[in-house]
Coordinates of C-alpha atoms in Angstrom, one line a residue:
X1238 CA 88.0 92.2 76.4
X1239 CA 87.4 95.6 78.2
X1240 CA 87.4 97.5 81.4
X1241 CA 87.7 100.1 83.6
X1242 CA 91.3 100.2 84.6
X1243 CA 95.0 98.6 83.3
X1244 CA 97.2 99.1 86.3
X1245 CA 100.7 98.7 85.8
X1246 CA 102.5 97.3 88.9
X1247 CA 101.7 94.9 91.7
X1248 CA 103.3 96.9 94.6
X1249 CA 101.2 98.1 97.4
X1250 CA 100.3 101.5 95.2
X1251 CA 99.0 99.8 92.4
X1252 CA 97.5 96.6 94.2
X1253 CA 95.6 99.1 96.5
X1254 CA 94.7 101.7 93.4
X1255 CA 93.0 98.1 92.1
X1256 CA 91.3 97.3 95.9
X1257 CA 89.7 100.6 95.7
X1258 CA 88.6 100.8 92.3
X1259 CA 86.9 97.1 92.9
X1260 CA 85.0 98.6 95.8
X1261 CA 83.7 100.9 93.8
X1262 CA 82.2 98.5 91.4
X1263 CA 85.2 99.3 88.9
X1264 CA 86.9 96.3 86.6
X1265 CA 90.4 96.5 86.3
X1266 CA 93.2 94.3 85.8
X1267 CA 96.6 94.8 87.7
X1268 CA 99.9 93.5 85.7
X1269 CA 102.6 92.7 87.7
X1270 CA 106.0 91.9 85.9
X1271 CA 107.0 90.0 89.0
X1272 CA 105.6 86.4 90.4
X1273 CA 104.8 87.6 93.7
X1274 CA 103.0 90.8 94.8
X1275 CA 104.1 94.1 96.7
X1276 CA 107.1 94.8 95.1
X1277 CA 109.4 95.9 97.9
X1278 CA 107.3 94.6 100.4
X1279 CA 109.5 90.9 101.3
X1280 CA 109.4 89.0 103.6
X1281 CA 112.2 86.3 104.2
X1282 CA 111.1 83.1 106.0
X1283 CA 114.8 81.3 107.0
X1284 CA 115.9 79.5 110.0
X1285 CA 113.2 80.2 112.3
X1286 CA 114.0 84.2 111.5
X1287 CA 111.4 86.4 109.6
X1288 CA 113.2 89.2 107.6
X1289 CA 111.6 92.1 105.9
X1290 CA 113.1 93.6 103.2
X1291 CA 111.3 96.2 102.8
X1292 CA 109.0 98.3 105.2
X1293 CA 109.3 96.7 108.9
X1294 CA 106.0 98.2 110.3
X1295 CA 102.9 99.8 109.2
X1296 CA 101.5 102.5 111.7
X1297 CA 97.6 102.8 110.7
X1298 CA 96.3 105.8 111.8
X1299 CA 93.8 106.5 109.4
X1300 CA 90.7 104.6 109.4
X1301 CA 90.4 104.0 105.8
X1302 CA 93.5 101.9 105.9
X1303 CA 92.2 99.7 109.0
X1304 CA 89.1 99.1 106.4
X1305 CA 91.2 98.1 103.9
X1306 CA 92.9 95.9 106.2
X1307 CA 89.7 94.6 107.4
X1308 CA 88.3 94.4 104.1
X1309 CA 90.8 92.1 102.8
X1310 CA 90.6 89.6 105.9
X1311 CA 93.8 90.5 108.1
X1312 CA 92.2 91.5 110.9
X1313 CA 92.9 88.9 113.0
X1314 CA 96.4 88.5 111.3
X1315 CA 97.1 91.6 112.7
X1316 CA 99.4 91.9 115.5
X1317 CA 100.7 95.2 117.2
X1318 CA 103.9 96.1 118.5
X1319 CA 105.0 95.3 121.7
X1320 CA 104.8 98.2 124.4
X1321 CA 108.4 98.5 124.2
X1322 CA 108.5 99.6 120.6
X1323 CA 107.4 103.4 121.8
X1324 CA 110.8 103.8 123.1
X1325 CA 113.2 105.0 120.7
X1326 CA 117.0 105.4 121.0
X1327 CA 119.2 107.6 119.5
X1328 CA 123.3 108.0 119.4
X1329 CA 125.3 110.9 120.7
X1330 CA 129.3 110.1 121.3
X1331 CA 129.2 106.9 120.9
X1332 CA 126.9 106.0 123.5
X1333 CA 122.6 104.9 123.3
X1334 CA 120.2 107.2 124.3
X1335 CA 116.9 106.9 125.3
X1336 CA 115.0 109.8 122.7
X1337 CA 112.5 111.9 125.6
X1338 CA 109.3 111.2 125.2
X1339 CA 107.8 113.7 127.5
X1340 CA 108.1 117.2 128.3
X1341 CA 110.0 116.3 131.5
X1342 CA 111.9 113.8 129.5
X1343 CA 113.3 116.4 127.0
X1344 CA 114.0 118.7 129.5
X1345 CA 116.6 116.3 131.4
X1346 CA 117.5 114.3 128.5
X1347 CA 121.8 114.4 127.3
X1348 CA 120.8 114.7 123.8
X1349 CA 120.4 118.3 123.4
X1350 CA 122.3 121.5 125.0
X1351 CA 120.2 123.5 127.3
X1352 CA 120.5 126.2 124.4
X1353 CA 119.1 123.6 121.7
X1354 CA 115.9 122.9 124.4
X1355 CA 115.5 126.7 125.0
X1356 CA 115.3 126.9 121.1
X1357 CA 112.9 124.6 121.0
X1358 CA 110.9 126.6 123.4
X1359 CA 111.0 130.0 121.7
X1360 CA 109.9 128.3 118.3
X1361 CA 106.7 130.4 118.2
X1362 CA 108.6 133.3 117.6
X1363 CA 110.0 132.7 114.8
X1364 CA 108.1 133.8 111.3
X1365 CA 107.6 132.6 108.5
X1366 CA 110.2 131.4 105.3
X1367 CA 110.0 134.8 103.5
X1368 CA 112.8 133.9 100.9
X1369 CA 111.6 133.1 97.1
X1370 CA 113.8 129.9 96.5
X1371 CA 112.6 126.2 97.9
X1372 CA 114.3 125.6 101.1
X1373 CA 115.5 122.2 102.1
X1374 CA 114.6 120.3 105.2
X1375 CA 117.9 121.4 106.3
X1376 CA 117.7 125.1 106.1
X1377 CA 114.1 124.9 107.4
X1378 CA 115.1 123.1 110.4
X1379 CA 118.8 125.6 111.3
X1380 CA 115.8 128.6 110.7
X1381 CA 113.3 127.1 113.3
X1382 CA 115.1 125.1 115.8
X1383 CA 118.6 125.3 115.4
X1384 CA 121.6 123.4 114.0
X1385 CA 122.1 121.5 117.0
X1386 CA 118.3 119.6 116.4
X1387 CA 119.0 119.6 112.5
X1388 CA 122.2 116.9 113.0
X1389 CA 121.0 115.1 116.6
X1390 CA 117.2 114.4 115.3
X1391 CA 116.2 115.4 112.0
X1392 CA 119.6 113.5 110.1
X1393 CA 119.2 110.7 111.5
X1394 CA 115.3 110.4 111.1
X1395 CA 115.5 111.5 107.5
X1396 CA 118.1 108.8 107.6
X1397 CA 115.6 106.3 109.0
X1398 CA 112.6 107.5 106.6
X1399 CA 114.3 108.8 103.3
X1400 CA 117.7 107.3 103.7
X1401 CA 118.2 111.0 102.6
X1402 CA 120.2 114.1 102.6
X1403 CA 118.3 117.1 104.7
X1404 CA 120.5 119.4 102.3
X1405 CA 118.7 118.3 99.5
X1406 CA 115.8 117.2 100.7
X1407 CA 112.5 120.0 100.2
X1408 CA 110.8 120.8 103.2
X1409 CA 107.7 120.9 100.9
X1410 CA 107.8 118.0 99.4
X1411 CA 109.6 115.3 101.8
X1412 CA 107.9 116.7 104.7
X1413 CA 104.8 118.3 103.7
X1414 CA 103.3 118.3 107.5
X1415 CA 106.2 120.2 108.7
X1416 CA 105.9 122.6 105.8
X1417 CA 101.9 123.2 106.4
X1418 CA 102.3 123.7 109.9
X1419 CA 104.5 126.6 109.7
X1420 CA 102.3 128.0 106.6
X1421 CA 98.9 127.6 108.7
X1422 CA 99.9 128.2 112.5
X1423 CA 103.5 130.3 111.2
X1424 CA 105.0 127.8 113.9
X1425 CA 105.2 124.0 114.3
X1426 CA 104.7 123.5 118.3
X1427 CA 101.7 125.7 117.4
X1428 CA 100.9 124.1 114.1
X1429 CA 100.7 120.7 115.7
X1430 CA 98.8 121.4 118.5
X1431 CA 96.3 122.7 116.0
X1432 CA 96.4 119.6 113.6
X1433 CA 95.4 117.7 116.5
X1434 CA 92.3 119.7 117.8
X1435 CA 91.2 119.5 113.9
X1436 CA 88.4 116.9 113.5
X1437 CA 89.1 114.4 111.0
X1438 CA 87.1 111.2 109.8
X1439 CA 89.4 109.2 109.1
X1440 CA 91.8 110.0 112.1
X1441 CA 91.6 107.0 114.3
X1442 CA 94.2 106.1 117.3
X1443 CA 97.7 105.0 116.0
X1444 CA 98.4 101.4 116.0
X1445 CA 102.2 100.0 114.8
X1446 CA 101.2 96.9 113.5
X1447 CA 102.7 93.9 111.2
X1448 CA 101.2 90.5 110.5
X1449 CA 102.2 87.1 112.3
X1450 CA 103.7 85.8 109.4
X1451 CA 105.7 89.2 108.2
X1452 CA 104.6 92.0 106.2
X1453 CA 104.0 90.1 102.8
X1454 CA 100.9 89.3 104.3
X1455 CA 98.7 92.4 103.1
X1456 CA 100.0 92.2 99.8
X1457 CA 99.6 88.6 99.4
X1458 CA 95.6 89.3 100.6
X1459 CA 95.2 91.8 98.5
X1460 CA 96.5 90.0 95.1
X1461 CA 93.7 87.3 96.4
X1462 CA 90.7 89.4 97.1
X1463 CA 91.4 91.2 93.8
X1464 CA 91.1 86.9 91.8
X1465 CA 91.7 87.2 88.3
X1466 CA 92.0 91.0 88.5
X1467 CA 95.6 90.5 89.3
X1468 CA 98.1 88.7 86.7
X1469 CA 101.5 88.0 88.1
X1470 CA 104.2 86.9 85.9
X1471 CA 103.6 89.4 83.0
X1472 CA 105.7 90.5 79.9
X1473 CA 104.0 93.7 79.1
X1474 CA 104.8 94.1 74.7
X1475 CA 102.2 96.6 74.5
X1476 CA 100.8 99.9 75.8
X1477 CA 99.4 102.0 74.0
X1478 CA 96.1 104.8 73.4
X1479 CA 93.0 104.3 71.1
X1480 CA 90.4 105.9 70.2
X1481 CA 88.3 105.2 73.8
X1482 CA 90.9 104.6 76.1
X1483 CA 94.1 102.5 76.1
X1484 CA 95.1 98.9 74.8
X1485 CA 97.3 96.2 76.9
X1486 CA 99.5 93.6 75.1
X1487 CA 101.1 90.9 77.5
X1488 CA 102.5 87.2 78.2
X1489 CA 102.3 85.0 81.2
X1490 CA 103.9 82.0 82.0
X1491 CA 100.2 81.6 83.8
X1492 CA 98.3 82.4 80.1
X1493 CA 100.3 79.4 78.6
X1494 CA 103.1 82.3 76.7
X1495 CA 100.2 83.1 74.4
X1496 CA 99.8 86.7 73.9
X1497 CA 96.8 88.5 75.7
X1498 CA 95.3 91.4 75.2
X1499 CA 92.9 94.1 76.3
X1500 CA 91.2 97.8 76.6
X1501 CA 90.5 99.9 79.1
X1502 CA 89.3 103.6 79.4
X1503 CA 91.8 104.2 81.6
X1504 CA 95.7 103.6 82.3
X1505 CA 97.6 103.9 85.2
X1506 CA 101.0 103.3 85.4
X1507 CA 102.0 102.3 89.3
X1508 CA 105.7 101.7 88.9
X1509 CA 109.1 103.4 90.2
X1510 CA 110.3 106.3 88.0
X1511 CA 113.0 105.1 86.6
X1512 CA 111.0 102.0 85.2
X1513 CA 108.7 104.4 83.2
X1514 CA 110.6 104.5 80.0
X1515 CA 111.1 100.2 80.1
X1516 CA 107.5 100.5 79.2
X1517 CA 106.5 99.4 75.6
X1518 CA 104.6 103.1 75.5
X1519 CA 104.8 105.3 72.3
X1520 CA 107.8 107.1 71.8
X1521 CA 106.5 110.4 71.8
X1522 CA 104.9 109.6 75.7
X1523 CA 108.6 107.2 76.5
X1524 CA 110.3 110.4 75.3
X1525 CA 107.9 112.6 78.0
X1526 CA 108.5 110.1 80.8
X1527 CA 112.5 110.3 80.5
X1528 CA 112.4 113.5 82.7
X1529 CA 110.7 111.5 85.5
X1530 CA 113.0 109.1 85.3
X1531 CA 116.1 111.4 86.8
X1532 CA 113.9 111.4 90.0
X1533 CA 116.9 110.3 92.3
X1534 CA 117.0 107.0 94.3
X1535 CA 118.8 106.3 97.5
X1536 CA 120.4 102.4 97.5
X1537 CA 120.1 100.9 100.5
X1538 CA 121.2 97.5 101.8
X1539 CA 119.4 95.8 104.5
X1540 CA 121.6 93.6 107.1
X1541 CA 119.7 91.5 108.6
X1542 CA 121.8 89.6 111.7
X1543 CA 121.2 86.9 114.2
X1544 CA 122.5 86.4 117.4
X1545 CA 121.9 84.7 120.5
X1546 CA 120.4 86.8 123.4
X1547 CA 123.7 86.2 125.7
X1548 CA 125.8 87.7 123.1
X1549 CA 124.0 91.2 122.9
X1550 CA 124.5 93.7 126.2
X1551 CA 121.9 95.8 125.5
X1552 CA 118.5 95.4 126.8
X1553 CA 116.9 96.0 123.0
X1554 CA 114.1 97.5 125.0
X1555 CA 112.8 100.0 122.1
X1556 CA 112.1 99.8 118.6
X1557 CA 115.6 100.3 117.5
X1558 CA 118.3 103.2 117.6
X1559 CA 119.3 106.0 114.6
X1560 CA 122.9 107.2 114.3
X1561 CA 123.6 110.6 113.2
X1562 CA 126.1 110.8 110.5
X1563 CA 128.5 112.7 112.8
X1564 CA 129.4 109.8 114.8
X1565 CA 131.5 107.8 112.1
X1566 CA 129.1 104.8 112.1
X1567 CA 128.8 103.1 108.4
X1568 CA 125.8 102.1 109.6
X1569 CA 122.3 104.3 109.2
X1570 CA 120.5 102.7 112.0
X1571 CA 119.0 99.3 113.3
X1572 CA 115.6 97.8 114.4
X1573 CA 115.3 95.4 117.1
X1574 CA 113.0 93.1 115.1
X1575 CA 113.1 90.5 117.9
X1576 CA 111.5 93.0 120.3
X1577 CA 109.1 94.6 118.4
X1578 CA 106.7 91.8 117.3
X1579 CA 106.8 88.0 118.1
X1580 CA 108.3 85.2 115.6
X1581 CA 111.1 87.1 114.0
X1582 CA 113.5 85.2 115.4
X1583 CA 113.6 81.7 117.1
X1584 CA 113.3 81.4 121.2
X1585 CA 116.2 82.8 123.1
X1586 CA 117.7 84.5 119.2
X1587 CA 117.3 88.1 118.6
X1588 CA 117.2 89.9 115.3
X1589 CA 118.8 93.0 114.8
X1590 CA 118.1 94.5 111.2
X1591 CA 120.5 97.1 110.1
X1592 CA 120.7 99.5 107.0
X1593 CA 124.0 100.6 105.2
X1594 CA 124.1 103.3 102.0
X1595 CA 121.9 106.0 101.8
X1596 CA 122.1 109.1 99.5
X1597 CA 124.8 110.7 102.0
X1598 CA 127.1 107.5 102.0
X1599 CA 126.0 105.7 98.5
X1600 CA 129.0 104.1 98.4
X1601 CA 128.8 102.2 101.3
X1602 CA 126.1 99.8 99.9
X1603 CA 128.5 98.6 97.1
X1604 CA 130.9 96.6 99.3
X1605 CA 130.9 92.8 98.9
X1606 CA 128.6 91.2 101.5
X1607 CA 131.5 90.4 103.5
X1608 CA 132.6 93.9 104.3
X1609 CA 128.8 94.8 104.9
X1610 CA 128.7 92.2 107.6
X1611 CA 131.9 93.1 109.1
X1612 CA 131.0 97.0 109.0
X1613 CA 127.8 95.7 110.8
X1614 CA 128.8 93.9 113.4
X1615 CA 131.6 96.5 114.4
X1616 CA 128.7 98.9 114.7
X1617 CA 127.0 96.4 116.6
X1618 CA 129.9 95.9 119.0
X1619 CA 130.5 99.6 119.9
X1620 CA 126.9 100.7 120.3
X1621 CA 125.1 97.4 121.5
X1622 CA 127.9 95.7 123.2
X1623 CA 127.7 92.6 120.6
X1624 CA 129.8 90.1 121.0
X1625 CA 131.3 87.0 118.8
X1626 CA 129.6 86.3 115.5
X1627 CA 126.1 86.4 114.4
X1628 CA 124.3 82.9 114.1
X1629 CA 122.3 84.1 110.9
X1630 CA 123.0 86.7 108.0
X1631 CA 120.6 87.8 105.6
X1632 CA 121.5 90.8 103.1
X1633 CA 119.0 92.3 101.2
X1634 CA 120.8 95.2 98.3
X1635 CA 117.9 97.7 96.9
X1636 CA 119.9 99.9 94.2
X1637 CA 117.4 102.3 94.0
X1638 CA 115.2 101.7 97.8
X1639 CA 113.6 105.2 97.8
X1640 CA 113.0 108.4 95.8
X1641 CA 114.0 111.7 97.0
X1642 CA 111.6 114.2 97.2
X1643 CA 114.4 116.9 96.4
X1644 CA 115.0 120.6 96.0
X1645 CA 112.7 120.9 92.2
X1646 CA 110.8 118.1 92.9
X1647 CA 107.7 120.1 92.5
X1648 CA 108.8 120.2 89.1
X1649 CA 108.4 116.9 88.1
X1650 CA 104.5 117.1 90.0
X1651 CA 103.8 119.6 86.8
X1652 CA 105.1 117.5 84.5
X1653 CA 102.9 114.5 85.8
X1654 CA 99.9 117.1 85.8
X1655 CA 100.8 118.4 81.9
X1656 CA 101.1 114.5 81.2
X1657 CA 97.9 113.7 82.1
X1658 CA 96.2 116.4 80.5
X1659 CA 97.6 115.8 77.2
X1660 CA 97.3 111.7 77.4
X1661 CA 93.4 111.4 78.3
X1662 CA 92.8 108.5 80.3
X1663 CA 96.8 108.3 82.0
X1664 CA 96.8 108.2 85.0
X1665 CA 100.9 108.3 86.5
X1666 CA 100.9 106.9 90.4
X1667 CA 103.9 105.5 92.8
X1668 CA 105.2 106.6 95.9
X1669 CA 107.3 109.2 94.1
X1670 CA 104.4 111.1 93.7
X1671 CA 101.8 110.8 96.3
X1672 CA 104.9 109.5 99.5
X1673 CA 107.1 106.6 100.4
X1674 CA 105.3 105.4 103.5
X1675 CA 103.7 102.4 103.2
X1676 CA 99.8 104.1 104.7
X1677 CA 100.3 106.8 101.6
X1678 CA 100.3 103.6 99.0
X1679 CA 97.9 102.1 100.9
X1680 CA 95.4 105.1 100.3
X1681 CA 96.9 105.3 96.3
X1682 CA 93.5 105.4 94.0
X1683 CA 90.9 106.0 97.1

């Protein structure tokens, strides 16, 4: 057999890399080494709660994702957060903040000195990164606005996104819109205010959404629009270039354990960077890959708890709160699930979902599940006013959850680029290379 595309991976970058190339009249067949689809993208149906162990939330702000959403028939499985999920809280001495979401609001707000809101205010003024080195997030954000916004807001929100280190972190690479803002406009307030008077055809008005039965929905859809084009299951024993393209060998408990094979003109290999070299590839191209596969990963556990509504003080009115690492908490952050779409937890129950590790406190996400809980809940108690037990526990452990776009990561970019220049027809995807969020794999192969 032949055609247009092997795709290596059924998570969302590799099942939406096969979506597009279908619409496009393309064949291709996606190999998935697990029996589900979506890869990270879980979601655990247990006890009347609805867990995700992965991405929460999908904000869709660019049309071309709403057709893909459309075009696999979720549109009416679509469900948006509730209007309380704009508020956001964040944590300064111990006590829950609402962040300001207005100019008015950020001017009266606790969170930041008057000093810290005056710096904010003479951002214009500052120039341009003129150094020759790659500045972190961190160094970018003391330069512009101060140390004071670097550890109240940015930590914690590169906490939330990356489950990263700002010191490590590149500005260019983790946060690319931050970066080109200051390059275009020499200013972010300015740079921003220009992004949004830029027309845009795909820009369309942000929606956070899920589905009613949990994120696993879209994947699940898209495995099923894309029929036979999808093989779940598979024990890749093969890959490797010929003289038109590339060849696939593989077993399936679905093909009856009998060896399959077939070529394509193309390859593209939609997996996490440290899987690369598990991949039965030549040794010269294995050999290649093994720099890409010292891209580091944050673990991360996900906490999922479950409590009744009487034992929680707080009015979980938002979409959840971040803790900046200066307050002591072993805990990154939490969603209130219960509050931001309806199902995820049973009537008069809320779900808070909480995350423990990251690249600043690795660590922390190798305690037994006991001490996670425990570590939780105390959290929970001081910040939330939780009280007693929770009802339900669900613990999710991701090893390696996320890459981290760090200083040199541009690096590895060229190498990808010199890669697939010297292997014609390789093509080398993943959220490591094109971003984490769950829109940016979404638009993978478009």
């Amino acid at each position: 057999m032949e055609c247009d595309a092997i795709i290596v991976g059924g998570g969302l970058s590799g099942l939406a890399t096969g979506w597009h190339r279908q619409l496009r009249d393309e064949h291709v067949c996606v190999l998935d080494r697990s029996d589900t689809p979506g890869g990270v993208v879980q979601t655990i149906k247990q006890d009347g709660y609805r867990v995700e162990a992965g991405p929460n939330t999908l904000m869709v702000n660019d049309r071309r994702v709403m057709d893909l959403i459309d075009g696999v028939g979720l549109a009416d499985r679509m469900v948006e957060a509730t209007p309380d999920a704009s508020k956001r809280f964040l944590v300064k001495n111990g006590e829950v903040i609402a962040a300001p979401m207005s100019p008015k609001d950020l001017w009266n707000t606790p969170l930041f000195s008057t000093q810290a809101k005056r710096q904010l205010l003479t951002e214009v003024f500052r120039g341009k990164y003129l150094g020759r080195d790659e500045e972190s997030l961190a160094d970018f954000v003391r330069r512009r606005l101060g140390a004071e916004w670097l550890d109240q807001a940015v930590q914690p929100m590169v906490s939330g996104v990356y489950a990263g280190d700002p010191e490590r972190l590149s500005v260019r690479y983790a946060m690319p819109a931050l970066y080109q803002m200051e390059q275009d406009a020499g200013s972010l307030l300015l740079g921003g205010i220009r992004k949004m008077l830029k027309p845009s055809p795909h820009r369309m008005k942000r929606k956070l959404v899920s589905f009613r039965d949990g994120m696993d929905e879209l994947p699940q859809a898209m495995a099923e629009k894309l029929g036979d084009a999808y093989v779940s299951g598979v024990e890749i024993t093969q890959l490797s270039q010929t003289n038109s393209g590339w060849k696939a060998c593989w077993r399936s408990d679905h093909g009856g354990g009998e060896e399959q094979e077939l070529e394509a003109k193309e390859l593209v290999l939609s997996v996490p960077a440290f899987a690369l070299t598990t991949l039965p590839l030549a040794p010269e191209l294995r050999e290649k890959l093994q720099r890409l596969a010292e891209i580091p990963y944050a673990p991360v556990n996900v906490v999922a708890l479950g409590f009744d509504r009487s034992q929680v003080g707080h009015a979980l009115d938002g979409f959840g709160m971040l803790i900046p690492d200066r307050e002591g908490q072993p805990i990154l952050g939490s969603l209130f699930s219960s509050t931001l779409f309806p199902g995820r937890a049973p009537e008069g129950k809320v779900l808070l979902t909480c995350f423990i590790g990251g690249r600043l406190h690795p660590e922390r996400a190798a305690v037994v599940d006991r001490d996670l809980v425990d570590a939780t809940v105390s959290s929970l108690r001081d910040l939330l006013g939780v009280n007693g037990d929770p009802e339900f526990q669900h613990i999710v452990r991701w090893e390696r959850a996320i890459p981290q776009m760090e200083i040199g990561h541009g690096q590895y970019l060229e190498q990808i680029a010199e890669l697939e220049k010297q292997w014609l027809g390789l093509q080398i995807g993943g959220n490591f290379r094109y971003g984490i969020s769950a829109p940016q794999c979404l638009l993978a192969g478009i």
